[in-house]
Amino acid sequence: MTDVHGTVEPGFESVREEFAMVVTDEARDGGAQLAVHHRGRLVVDLWGGDGVEGDSLLALYSSSKGAMALVTALLVQDGTLGLDREVASWWPEFAAGGKEALTLRQLLAHRSGVIGAEEGLTLDELADDRLIAARLAGRRPAWEPGAGHGYHALVIGALVGEVVLRATGRTLRDLFEERVRAPYALDYYLGLPEALEPRFRTALPALLTPAEQAFLAEHPIDPDSLAALAFNVRADPSFDIVAYGNSRRVRELGPLSGGGVGSARGLSRMYAAVAGELDGRGPLLKPDVLAEFARVHSSGTDLVTGNDNAFGLGFVPLAARYPELGPTAVGHSGAPGSQAFADPASGLAYSYTRRRFAFAGGPGAPENARLVTAVATAAATRD
């Protein structure tokens, strides 16, 4: 069995045992981290596997959408942004192509239809949210805005970030640094300082079984599909998601759709500030604001992935995926299979990170279900 390092508080020993099995069976040859806060205390701080320490910084991909949602919610809470105001009222260029009535609420719920560029986006463009926003502002949406939903995988951060910039004169990245990361000393970054580069561990591609290889060969992405548009399949040179996370340019600029870098400790601490009191401060979001951002705004068949899923506002509601969680549990997963969330009902904040991609791990690798059950059971016993 792979050695597991770190600590758990009394009552959470079963979480350590479950994590030990996970890093042996699932996160093999890559390493993983697990951090959990309960009512503002770090109660689980574990890591194991090749090349990963407790303070290693990993490419956490779409986890940055959770940070994006948090800052947006803070601005709504302040009264700076209105959810039912048209995006084009802040960003006039966005009205082109029949998008003039799209609201910020619909954009955050993945209902805009602006999911990519038909000819594809280069890695340099994907690293820079302002370039993405400029490329997409005048595009016609892939479906009537508001009439359906589909995962805006690589671009939603750029679109929301442009609204924030037009409304406040500040980048969402700078607001995250000022209002969230620095005050809470989070080990999670939207734009990794060069001085921290030695702590970064490169993302690793999935180790596919023969059955998984056969499945992918039998189910290629249709280049004319909405999935190909949203996941940048049409790009030339071809888009490599592992190379995206390993790009220094992406880490430096921290694109909001998937460029965040950090440790499990960092993301768990961010969500601890949402779940309840942390460091003597009350929760970042008022209950009514959190409830509105957690409420399901889009559900049913995703026009991009073809799967049934649900979106809140920027965040992903997680109670349906993990039945142990309360109705306002919110968070976001990352492409390698990572998962992070806040559950105000139980006072839990959770972050699991992987260095190596899991097969079909985008919504959160399957082992998260085992870990969340162990964490929730331990927390309930402790309460």
CSV table of N, CA, C and O in Angstrom, one decimal, residues 26-110:
chain,number,residue,atom,x,y,z
A,26,GLU,N,-6.2,4.3,-7.0
A,26,GLU,CA,-6.8,5.2,-8.0
A,26,GLU,C,-5.8,6.2,-8.5
A,26,GLU,O,-5.7,6.5,-9.6
A,27,ALA,N,-5.0,6.8,-7.6
A,27,ALA,CA,-4.1,7.9,-7.9
A,27,ALA,C,-2.7,7.4,-8.1
A,27,ALA,O,-1.7,8.1,-7.8
A,28,ARG,N,-2.6,6.2,-8.7
A,28,ARG,CA,-1.3,5.5,-8.8
A,28,ARG,C,-0.3,6.3,-9.6
A,28,ARG,O,-0.7,7.0,-10.6
A,29,ASP,N,0.9,6.2,-9.3
A,29,ASP,CA,2.0,6.8,-10.0
A,29,ASP,C,1.8,8.3,-10.3
A,29,ASP,O,2.1,8.8,-11.4
A,30,GLY,N,1.2,9.0,-9.4
A,30,GLY,CA,0.9,10.4,-9.6
A,30,GLY,C,0.8,11.2,-8.3
A,30,GLY,O,1.2,12.3,-8.3
A,31,GLY,N,0.1,10.6,-7.4
A,31,GLY,CA,0.0,11.3,-6.1
A,31,GLY,C,-1.3,12.1,-6.0
A,31,GLY,O,-1.9,12.5,-7.0
A,32,ALA,N,-1.7,12.3,-4.7
A,32,ALA,CA,-3.0,13.0,-4.5
A,32,ALA,C,-2.9,13.6,-3.1
A,32,ALA,O,-2.0,13.3,-2.3
A,33,GLN,N,-3.8,14.6,-2.9
A,33,GLN,CA,-3.9,15.3,-1.6
A,33,GLN,C,-5.3,15.3,-1.2
A,33,GLN,O,-6.2,15.4,-2.0
A,34,LEU,N,-5.5,15.4,0.1
A,34,LEU,CA,-6.9,15.5,0.7
A,34,LEU,C,-6.8,16.5,1.9
A,34,LEU,O,-6.0,16.2,2.8
A,35,ALA,N,-7.6,17.5,1.8
A,35,ALA,CA,-7.7,18.4,3.0
A,35,ALA,C,-9.2,18.7,3.3
A,35,ALA,O,-10.0,18.9,2.4
A,36,VAL,N,-9.5,18.7,4.6
A,36,VAL,CA,-10.9,18.9,5.0
A,36,VAL,C,-10.9,19.9,6.2
A,36,VAL,O,-10.1,19.7,7.2
A,37,HIS,N,-11.7,20.9,6.1
A,37,HIS,CA,-12.0,21.7,7.3
A,37,HIS,C,-13.3,21.4,7.8
A,37,HIS,O,-14.3,21.1,7.1
A,38,HIS,N,-13.5,21.4,9.2
A,38,HIS,CA,-14.8,21.2,9.8
A,38,HIS,C,-15.0,22.3,10.8
A,38,HIS,O,-14.2,22.5,11.7
A,39,ARG,N,-16.0,23.1,10.5
A,39,ARG,CA,-16.3,24.3,11.4
A,39,ARG,C,-15.0,25.2,11.6
A,39,ARG,O,-14.8,25.6,12.7
A,40,GLY,N,-14.3,25.4,10.5
A,40,GLY,CA,-13.2,26.3,10.5
A,40,GLY,C,-11.9,25.7,10.9
A,40,GLY,O,-10.8,26.4,10.9
A,41,ARG,N,-11.8,24.4,11.3
A,41,ARG,CA,-10.6,23.8,11.7
A,41,ARG,C,-10.2,22.8,10.6
A,41,ARG,O,-11.0,22.0,10.1
A,42,LEU,N,-8.8,22.8,10.4
A,42,LEU,CA,-8.3,21.8,9.5
A,42,LEU,C,-8.2,20.4,10.2
A,42,LEU,O,-7.4,20.3,11.1
A,43,VAL,N,-9.1,19.5,9.8
A,43,VAL,CA,-9.2,18.2,10.5
A,43,VAL,C,-8.6,17.1,9.8
A,43,VAL,O,-8.3,16.0,10.3
A,44,VAL,N,-8.4,17.3,8.5
A,44,VAL,CA,-7.7,16.2,7.6
A,44,VAL,C,-6.7,17.0,6.7
A,44,VAL,O,-7.1,17.9,6.0
A,45,ASP,N,-5.5,16.5,6.8
A,45,ASP,CA,-4.4,17.0,5.9
A,45,ASP,C,-3.5,15.9,5.5
A,45,ASP,O,-2.6,15.6,6.2
A,46,LEU,N,-3.8,15.3,4.4
A,46,LEU,CA,-3.2,14.1,3.9
A,46,LEU,C,-2.6,14.2,2.5
A,46,LEU,O,-3.2,14.9,1.7
A,47,TRP,N,-1.6,13.4,2.3
A,47,TRP,CA,-1.1,13.3,0.9
A,47,TRP,C,-0.3,12.0,0.8
A,47,TRP,O,0.1,11.4,1.7
A,48,GLY,N,-0.2,11.6,-0.5
A,48,GLY,CA,0.5,10.3,-0.8
A,48,GLY,C,0.7,10.1,-2.2
A,48,GLY,O,0.1,10.8,-3.1
A,49,GLY,N,1.6,9.2,-2.6
A,49,GLY,CA,1.9,9.0,-4.0
A,49,GLY,C,3.2,9.6,-4.4
A,49,GLY,O,3.8,10.4,-3.8
A,50,ASP,N,3.6,9.3,-5.7
A,50,ASP,CA,4.9,9.7,-6.2
A,50,ASP,C,4.9,11.2,-6.4
A,50,ASP,O,4.0,11.7,-7.1
A,51,GLY,N,5.9,11.9,-5.9
A,51,GLY,CA,6.2,13.3,-6.3
A,51,GLY,C,5.3,14.3,-5.7
A,51,GLY,O,5.4,15.5,-6.1
A,52,VAL,N,4.4,14.0,-4.8
A,52,VAL,CA,3.4,15.0,-4.3
A,52,VAL,C,3.6,15.1,-2.7
A,52,VAL,O,3.6,14.1,-2.0
A,53,GLU,N,3.8,16.3,-2.3
A,53,GLU,CA,3.9,16.6,-0.9
A,53,GLU,C,2.7,17.4,-0.4
A,53,GLU,O,1.9,17.7,-1.3
A,54,GLY,N,2.6,17.6,0.8
A,54,GLY,CA,1.4,18.4,1.3
A,54,GLY,C,1.4,19.8,0.8
A,54,GLY,O,0.3,20.3,0.6
A,55,ASP,N,2.5,20.4,0.5
A,55,ASP,CA,2.5,21.8,0.0
A,55,ASP,C,2.8,21.8,-1.5
A,55,ASP,O,3.1,22.9,-2.1
A,56,SER,N,2.8,20.7,-2.2
A,56,SER,CA,2.9,20.7,-3.7
A,56,SER,C,1.8,21.5,-4.3
A,56,SER,O,0.6,21.4,-3.8
A,57,LEU,N,2.1,22.2,-5.3
A,57,LEU,CA,1.1,23.0,-6.1
A,57,LEU,C,0.7,22.2,-7.4
A,57,LEU,O,1.6,21.9,-8.1
A,58,LEU,N,-0.5,22.0,-7.6
A,58,LEU,CA,-1.0,21.2,-8.8
A,58,LEU,C,-1.9,22.1,-9.7
A,58,LEU,O,-2.5,23.0,-9.2
A,59,ALA,N,-1.9,21.7,-10.9
A,59,ALA,CA,-2.9,22.3,-11.9
A,59,ALA,C,-4.2,21.8,-11.5
A,59,ALA,O,-4.5,20.6,-11.7
A,60,LEU,N,-5.1,22.7,-11.1
A,60,LEU,CA,-6.5,22.2,-10.6
A,60,LEU,C,-7.6,22.6,-11.6
A,60,LEU,O,-8.8,22.5,-11.2
A,61,TYR,N,-7.2,23.1,-12.8
A,61,TYR,CA,-8.1,23.2,-13.9
A,61,TYR,C,-9.4,23.9,-13.5
A,61,TYR,O,-9.4,25.0,-12.9
A,62,SER,N,-10.6,23.3,-13.7
A,62,SER,CA,-11.9,24.0,-13.6
A,62,SER,C,-12.2,24.4,-12.1
A,62,SER,O,-13.3,25.0,-11.9
A,63,SER,N,-11.4,24.0,-11.2
A,63,SER,CA,-11.6,24.5,-9.8
A,63,SER,C,-11.6,26.0,-9.8
A,63,SER,O,-12.3,26.6,-8.9
A,64,SER,N,-11.0,26.6,-10.7
A,64,SER,CA,-10.9,28.1,-10.8
A,64,SER,C,-12.3,28.7,-11.0
A,64,SER,O,-12.6,29.8,-10.7
A,65,LYS,N,-13.2,27.9,-11.6
A,65,LYS,CA,-14.6,28.4,-11.8
A,65,LYS,C,-15.3,28.6,-10.5
A,65,LYS,O,-16.2,29.5,-10.3
A,66,GLY,N,-14.9,27.8,-9.4
A,66,GLY,CA,-15.4,28.1,-8.1
A,66,GLY,C,-15.0,29.4,-7.5
A,66,GLY,O,-15.8,30.1,-6.9
A,67,ALA,N,-13.7,29.7,-7.8
A,67,ALA,CA,-13.2,31.0,-7.3
A,67,ALA,C,-13.9,32.2,-8.1
A,67,ALA,O,-14.2,33.2,-7.5
A,68,MET,N,-14.1,32.0,-9.4
A,68,MET,CA,-14.8,32.9,-10.2
A,68,MET,C,-16.2,33.2,-9.6
A,68,MET,O,-16.6,34.3,-9.5
A,69,ALA,N,-16.9,32.1,-9.3
A,69,ALA,CA,-18.3,32.2,-8.8
A,69,ALA,C,-18.3,32.9,-7.5
A,69,ALA,O,-19.2,33.7,-7.2
A,70,LEU,N,-17.3,32.7,-6.6
A,70,LEU,CA,-17.2,33.3,-5.3
A,70,LEU,C,-17.1,34.8,-5.4
A,70,LEU,O,-17.8,35.5,-4.7
A,71,VAL,N,-16.2,35.2,-6.2
A,71,VAL,CA,-16.0,36.7,-6.4
A,71,VAL,C,-17.2,37.3,-7.0
A,71,VAL,O,-17.6,38.4,-6.6
A,72,THR,N,-17.8,36.7,-8.0
A,72,THR,CA,-19.0,37.2,-8.6
A,72,THR,C,-20.1,37.3,-7.6
A,72,THR,O,-20.9,38.3,-7.5
A,73,ALA,N,-20.3,36.3,-6.7
A,73,ALA,CA,-21.3,36.3,-5.7
A,73,ALA,C,-21.0,37.5,-4.7
A,73,ALA,O,-22.0,38.2,-4.2
A,74,LEU,N,-19.8,37.7,-4.4
A,74,LEU,CA,-19.4,38.9,-3.5
A,74,LEU,C,-19.9,40.2,-4.1
A,74,LEU,O,-20.4,41.1,-3.4
A,75,LEU,N,-19.7,40.3,-5.4
A,75,LEU,CA,-20.1,41.6,-6.1
A,75,LEU,C,-21.6,41.7,-6.2
A,75,LEU,O,-22.1,42.8,-6.1
A,76,VAL,N,-22.3,40.6,-6.3
A,76,VAL,CA,-23.7,40.7,-6.3
A,76,VAL,C,-24.2,41.0,-4.9
A,76,VAL,O,-25.1,41.9,-4.7
A,77,GLN,N,-23.5,40.5,-3.9
A,77,GLN,CA,-23.9,40.8,-2.5
A,77,GLN,C,-23.6,42.3,-2.2
A,77,GLN,O,-24.4,42.9,-1.4
A,78,ASP,N,-22.6,42.8,-2.8
A,78,ASP,CA,-22.3,44.2,-2.6
A,78,ASP,C,-23.3,45.2,-3.3
A,78,ASP,O,-23.3,46.4,-3.0
A,79,GLY,N,-24.0,44.6,-4.3
A,79,GLY,CA,-24.9,45.4,-5.1
A,79,GLY,C,-24.2,46.0,-6.4
A,79,GLY,O,-24.8,46.8,-7.1
A,80,THR,N,-22.9,45.6,-6.6
A,80,THR,CA,-22.2,46.1,-7.7
A,80,THR,C,-22.6,45.4,-9.0
A,80,THR,O,-22.7,46.0,-10.1
A,81,LEU,N,-23.0,44.1,-9.0
A,81,LEU,CA,-23.6,43.4,-10.1
A,81,LEU,C,-25.0,43.0,-9.8
A,81,LEU,O,-25.4,42.7,-8.7
A,82,GLY,N,-25.8,43.0,-10.9
A,82,GLY,CA,-27.2,42.6,-10.8
A,82,GLY,C,-27.4,41.3,-11.7
A,82,GLY,O,-27.0,41.4,-12.9
A,83,LEU,N,-27.9,40.3,-11.1
A,83,LEU,CA,-28.0,39.0,-11.8
A,83,LEU,C,-28.9,39.1,-13.0
A,83,LEU,O,-28.7,38.4,-14.0
A,84,ASP,N,-29.9,39.9,-13.0
A,84,ASP,CA,-30.9,40.0,-14.1
A,84,ASP,C,-30.7,41.2,-15.0
A,84,ASP,O,-31.5,41.5,-15.8
A,85,ARG,N,-29.5,41.8,-14.9
A,85,ARG,CA,-29.1,42.8,-15.8
A,85,ARG,C,-28.4,42.2,-17.1
A,85,ARG,O,-27.7,41.2,-16.9
A,86,GLU,N,-28.7,42.8,-18.2
A,86,GLU,CA,-28.1,42.2,-19.5
A,86,GLU,C,-26.6,42.4,-19.5
A,86,GLU,O,-26.0,43.4,-19.1
A,87,VAL,N,-25.9,41.3,-19.9
A,87,VAL,CA,-24.4,41.4,-20.1
A,87,VAL,C,-24.0,42.6,-20.9
A,87,VAL,O,-23.1,43.3,-20.6
A,88,ALA,N,-24.8,42.8,-22.0
A,88,ALA,CA,-24.4,43.9,-22.9
A,88,ALA,C,-24.5,45.3,-22.3
A,88,ALA,O,-24.0,46.2,-22.9
A,89,SER,N,-25.2,45.4,-21.2
A,89,SER,CA,-25.3,46.7,-20.6
A,89,SER,C,-24.0,47.1,-20.0
A,89,SER,O,-23.7,48.3,-19.9
A,90,TRP,N,-23.2,46.2,-19.7
A,90,TRP,CA,-21.8,46.5,-19.2
A,90,TRP,C,-20.8,46.4,-20.4
A,90,TRP,O,-19.8,47.1,-20.5
A,91,TRP,N,-21.1,45.5,-21.3
A,91,TRP,CA,-20.2,45.1,-22.4
A,91,TRP,C,-20.9,45.2,-23.7
A,91,TRP,O,-21.4,44.2,-24.2
A,92,PRO,N,-21.0,46.4,-24.3
A,92,PRO,CA,-21.9,46.6,-25.5
A,92,PRO,C,-21.5,45.7,-26.7
A,92,PRO,O,-22.4,45.3,-27.4
A,93,GLU,N,-20.3,45.4,-26.9
A,93,GLU,CA,-19.9,44.6,-28.0
A,93,GLU,C,-20.5,43.2,-27.9
A,93,GLU,O,-20.6,42.5,-29.0
A,94,PHE,N,-20.8,42.7,-26.7
A,94,PHE,CA,-21.4,41.4,-26.6
A,94,PHE,C,-22.8,41.3,-27.2
A,94,PHE,O,-23.3,40.2,-27.4
A,95,ALA,N,-23.5,42.4,-27.4
A,95,ALA,CA,-24.8,42.3,-27.9
A,95,ALA,C,-24.9,41.8,-29.3
A,95,ALA,O,-26.0,41.3,-29.8
A,96,ALA,N,-23.8,41.7,-30.1
A,96,ALA,CA,-23.8,41.3,-31.5
A,96,ALA,C,-24.2,39.8,-31.5
A,96,ALA,O,-24.1,39.0,-30.6
A,97,GLY,N,-24.8,39.4,-32.7
A,97,GLY,CA,-25.2,38.0,-32.9
A,97,GLY,C,-26.4,37.6,-32.2
A,97,GLY,O,-26.6,36.4,-32.0
A,98,GLY,N,-27.3,38.5,-31.7
A,98,GLY,CA,-28.5,38.1,-31.1
A,98,GLY,C,-28.4,37.8,-29.6
A,98,GLY,O,-29.2,37.1,-29.0
A,99,LYS,N,-27.3,38.4,-28.9
A,99,LYS,CA,-27.1,38.1,-27.5
A,99,LYS,C,-27.5,39.3,-26.6
A,99,LYS,O,-27.1,39.3,-25.4
A,100,GLU,N,-28.2,40.3,-27.2
A,100,GLU,CA,-28.4,41.5,-26.5
A,100,GLU,C,-29.3,41.3,-25.2
A,100,GLU,O,-29.2,42.1,-24.3
A,101,ALA,N,-30.1,40.3,-25.1
A,101,ALA,CA,-31.0,40.1,-24.0
A,101,ALA,C,-30.4,39.1,-22.9
A,101,ALA,O,-31.0,38.9,-21.9
A,102,LEU,N,-29.3,38.5,-23.2
A,102,LEU,CA,-28.7,37.6,-22.3
A,102,LEU,C,-28.4,38.3,-20.9
A,102,LEU,O,-27.7,39.3,-20.9
A,103,THR,N,-28.8,37.7,-19.8
A,103,THR,CA,-28.5,38.2,-18.5
A,103,THR,C,-27.3,37.6,-17.9
A,103,THR,O,-26.8,36.5,-18.3
A,104,LEU,N,-26.7,38.3,-16.9
A,104,LEU,CA,-25.6,37.7,-16.1
A,104,LEU,C,-26.0,36.4,-15.5
A,104,LEU,O,-25.3,35.4,-15.4
A,105,ARG,N,-27.2,36.3,-15.0
A,105,ARG,CA,-27.7,35.0,-14.4
A,105,ARG,C,-27.6,33.9,-15.4
A,105,ARG,O,-27.2,32.8,-15.1
A,106,GLN,N,-28.1,34.1,-16.6
A,106,GLN,CA,-28.1,33.1,-17.7
A,106,GLN,C,-26.7,32.7,-18.0
A,106,GLN,O,-26.4,31.5,-18.3
A,107,LEU,N,-25.8,33.7,-18.1
A,107,LEU,CA,-24.4,33.4,-18.4
A,107,LEU,C,-23.8,32.5,-17.4
A,107,LEU,O,-23.1,31.5,-17.7
A,108,LEU,N,-24.0,32.9,-16.1
A,108,LEU,CA,-23.4,32.1,-15.0
A,108,LEU,C,-23.9,30.7,-15.0
A,108,LEU,O,-23.3,29.7,-14.5
A,109,ALA,N,-25.2,30.5,-15.5
A,109,ALA,CA,-25.8,29.2,-15.5
A,109,ALA,C,-25.5,28.4,-16.8
A,109,ALA,O,-26.2,27.4,-17.0
A,110,HIS,N,-24.5,28.8,-17.5
A,110,HIS,CA,-24.1,28.1,-18.7
A,110,HIS,C,-25.2,28.1,-19.8
A,110,HIS,O,-25.3,27.0,-20.5
